[in-house]
Amino acid sequence: MTWHLPTSVDDVVRTRAERPEAPIVAGGTFLGILVRQGLVEADEWISLQRVTELTRMHSAGDLSVGAMVTHRRLELDDTVRTIWPGVAAAFKAVASPRVRNRATMGGVLADADYASDPPSMLVASNAVAEIASVRGTRRVPVEDLIIGHYSTSMEEDELITRVVVPRPTGAAVYRKLRTRSQEDRPASSVAAVVHGETVRVVVGAVSDRPYHFADVCSQWRPGDLDSAREIGEEYASRIDYIDDNRGSAAYRRHVVGVEVRRALMAVAR
Amino acid sequence: MNLTLNVNGRAVDVDAEPHDMLVDVLRDQVGLTGPRVTCGVGLCGTCTVLLDGEPVSGCILMAPLAQGKEITTIEGLPEDDEVVASFDRNHAFQCGYCIPGMVLTARDMIDKGHACSREEIREGLGGNLCRCGCYLKIIEAVEEAAQ
Ligand SMILES: Cc1cc2nc3c(=O)[nH]c(=O)nc-3n(C[C@H](O)[C@H](O)[C@H](O)COP(=O)(O)OP(=O)(O)OC[C@H]3O[C@@H](n4cnc5c(N)ncnc54)[C@H](O)[C@@H]3O)c2cc1C
Ligand code: FES
Ligand code: FES
């Protein structure tokens, strides 16, 4: 077997173009489970562990997060906590420190697991992913990157290089609902971020991908409980829910209404 | 594949494929039985090892990802480690199965200043399960070691 250890993004995309079958390995928390269980097999692997440019993070202006920046770093970074508290909270909500020490920004977006915490907050924050291949670089809003169950709009050979989160102009709230244990994945993941006069509410972990309804959000009257309730009910009724061992579809429909209402009241405080 | 791993301060050569998880390599090839496999999916913490001082689940870490990192298992802590001594003084265990993971996780929390309150300790140890239910004493032991 071959474990490729490229050291630059150029190197990675070239190696990938020649071997589209070879999985990219970032923190390896998602792949590790699949590999251990025999669900993923490969003869060649491309590891990002030596690509130091992907571990860069900048926060002058917008927040630029390299694909290999870990959840733990986002959770603990003083600037992120102060200026992007919603982002820090959503990454901190993931599993245990053991997972957060390894799990990366690129990995959580590329695996597109419906039961994740960060995607709803990234979509609510208008985050944009930068994606590279031998054909060049393109930018895709995270909203258009995760398109369904474990599926993204990326091509086979593309690599997420970084994610840019605009500097917030208003408050942000992240609400994770756990139904089994403290370290469990979310049964519902609600993010609300205020942008000027409007709010972006995004609901994840209850369906195939995160959902945002701009027309519903535009009805928001900040601080008004009836308005928050109506928006919650509208979100609850529009989503097509999944049934899994974290909650039935009917349960999720109910809690989404409540969680959205609470997020809206909290973000207006 | 031949890999050189830095384990508890010494370089060891092992033969491991990407589908071999670090915990199995440490147990079967390096002879370190402190890390144990229980859930195998990253949830319980019995397989905890430190990678460059940070706790990770060895059961889901593809072995080549540990290259170039300093790996510490419970066997690598000094004899007189304060956390180990505090677990001992507080009788913070029954069968002891979860204890290597608990101690290593606590070691990291204390070293980084993340064990300043009971709440913080509970949160930090949240991903480490103790089947014997020794949580209260474990939290007391970490609290004492952190002082
Ligand atoms: C025990 C446990 C509990 C968890 N609980 C939660 C939880 O509560 N909330 C939550 O949100 N998540 C949870 N997770 C999921 C975890 O956050 C993801 O596994 C992690 O984010 C994946 O990141 P990684 O770097 O480890 O990815 P990897 O496992 O390395 O890769 C994941 C996938 O993404 C691809 N990939 C990785 N990086 C890139 C890139 N830069 N460009 C293109 N493709 C790429 C890989 O090829 C692979 O297909 C949990 C995981 C575990 C093991
Ligand atoms: S055996 Fe690794 S976390 Fe449970
Ligand atoms: S002491 Fe027995 S599992 Fe914790």
Coordinates of C-alpha atoms in Angstrom, one line a residue, chain A residues 1-3 5 25-33 35-37 45 47 49-50 72 75-76 92 96-102 181-184, chain B residues 1 17-19 21 23-24 37 40-45 48 51 54-57 59-62 64-67 69 114 123-124 126-128:
Chain A
M1 CA 0.0 0.0 0.0
T2 CA 1.1 3.6 -0.6
W3 CA 0.6 6.4 1.8
L5 CA 2.7 12.5 1.8
V25 CA -7.0 11.7 4.7
A26 CA -7.3 14.7 6.9
G27 CA -7.8 14.1 10.6
G28 CA -9.0 10.6 9.9
T29 CA -11.8 10.5 12.4
F30 CA -14.5 9.8 9.9
L31 CA -12.3 7.6 7.7
G32 CA -10.8 5.8 10.7
I33 CA -14.2 4.3 11.7
V35 CA -11.6 1.8 7.5
R36 CA -11.7 -0.1 10.8
Q37 CA -15.1 -1.5 9.9
W45 CA -4.0 7.1 0.2
S47 CA -2.6 12.2 3.5
Q49 CA -0.7 15.6 7.4
R50 CA 2.4 17.4 6.0
R72 CA -10.2 22.2 18.9
E75 CA -12.9 26.3 19.7
L76 CA -10.0 27.6 21.8
K92 CA -16.9 23.1 20.5
S96 CA -15.2 15.0 22.8
P97 CA -11.8 16.7 22.9
R98 CA -10.3 13.5 21.5
V99 CA -12.3 13.9 18.3
R100 CA -11.9 17.7 18.2
N101 CA -8.1 17.4 18.5
R102 CA -8.1 15.5 15.2
S181 CA -25.2 11.5 25.7
Q182 CA -23.2 14.6 26.0
E183 CA -20.7 13.5 23.3
D184 CA -23.3 12.4 20.8
Chain B
M1 CA 4.6 -0.5 5.3
E17 CA -0.8 -0.6 6.9
P18 CA -3.2 2.3 6.7
H19 CA -6.0 0.0 7.8
M21 CA -5.2 1.4 13.9
V23 CA -4.0 1.2 19.3
D24 CA -3.5 -2.3 17.8
V37 CA -10.0 -1.3 22.6
G40 CA -13.8 0.9 18.5
V41 CA -15.7 3.9 17.3
G42 CA -14.1 6.8 19.2
L43 CA -16.8 7.1 21.9
C44 CA -15.5 5.6 25.2
G45 CA -11.9 6.7 25.6
T48 CA -6.7 7.1 24.6
L51 CA -0.3 12.7 20.3
E54 CA -3.2 15.9 23.0
P55 CA -5.6 13.0 23.7
V56 CA -6.9 11.1 20.7
S57 CA -8.7 7.8 20.2
C59 CA -8.9 2.9 18.0
I60 CA -9.8 5.0 15.0
L61 CA -6.4 6.5 14.2
M62 CA -4.9 5.1 11.1
P64 CA 0.5 6.3 9.5
L65 CA -1.2 9.4 10.9
A66 CA 1.0 9.1 14.0
Q67 CA 4.2 9.4 12.1
K69 CA 4.3 12.8 16.4
H114 CA -8.5 23.3 31.4
E123 CA -16.9 18.5 30.5
G124 CA -13.3 17.5 29.6
G126 CA -17.2 13.7 29.2
G127 CA -16.0 11.4 26.4
N128 CA -14.3 8.9 28.8

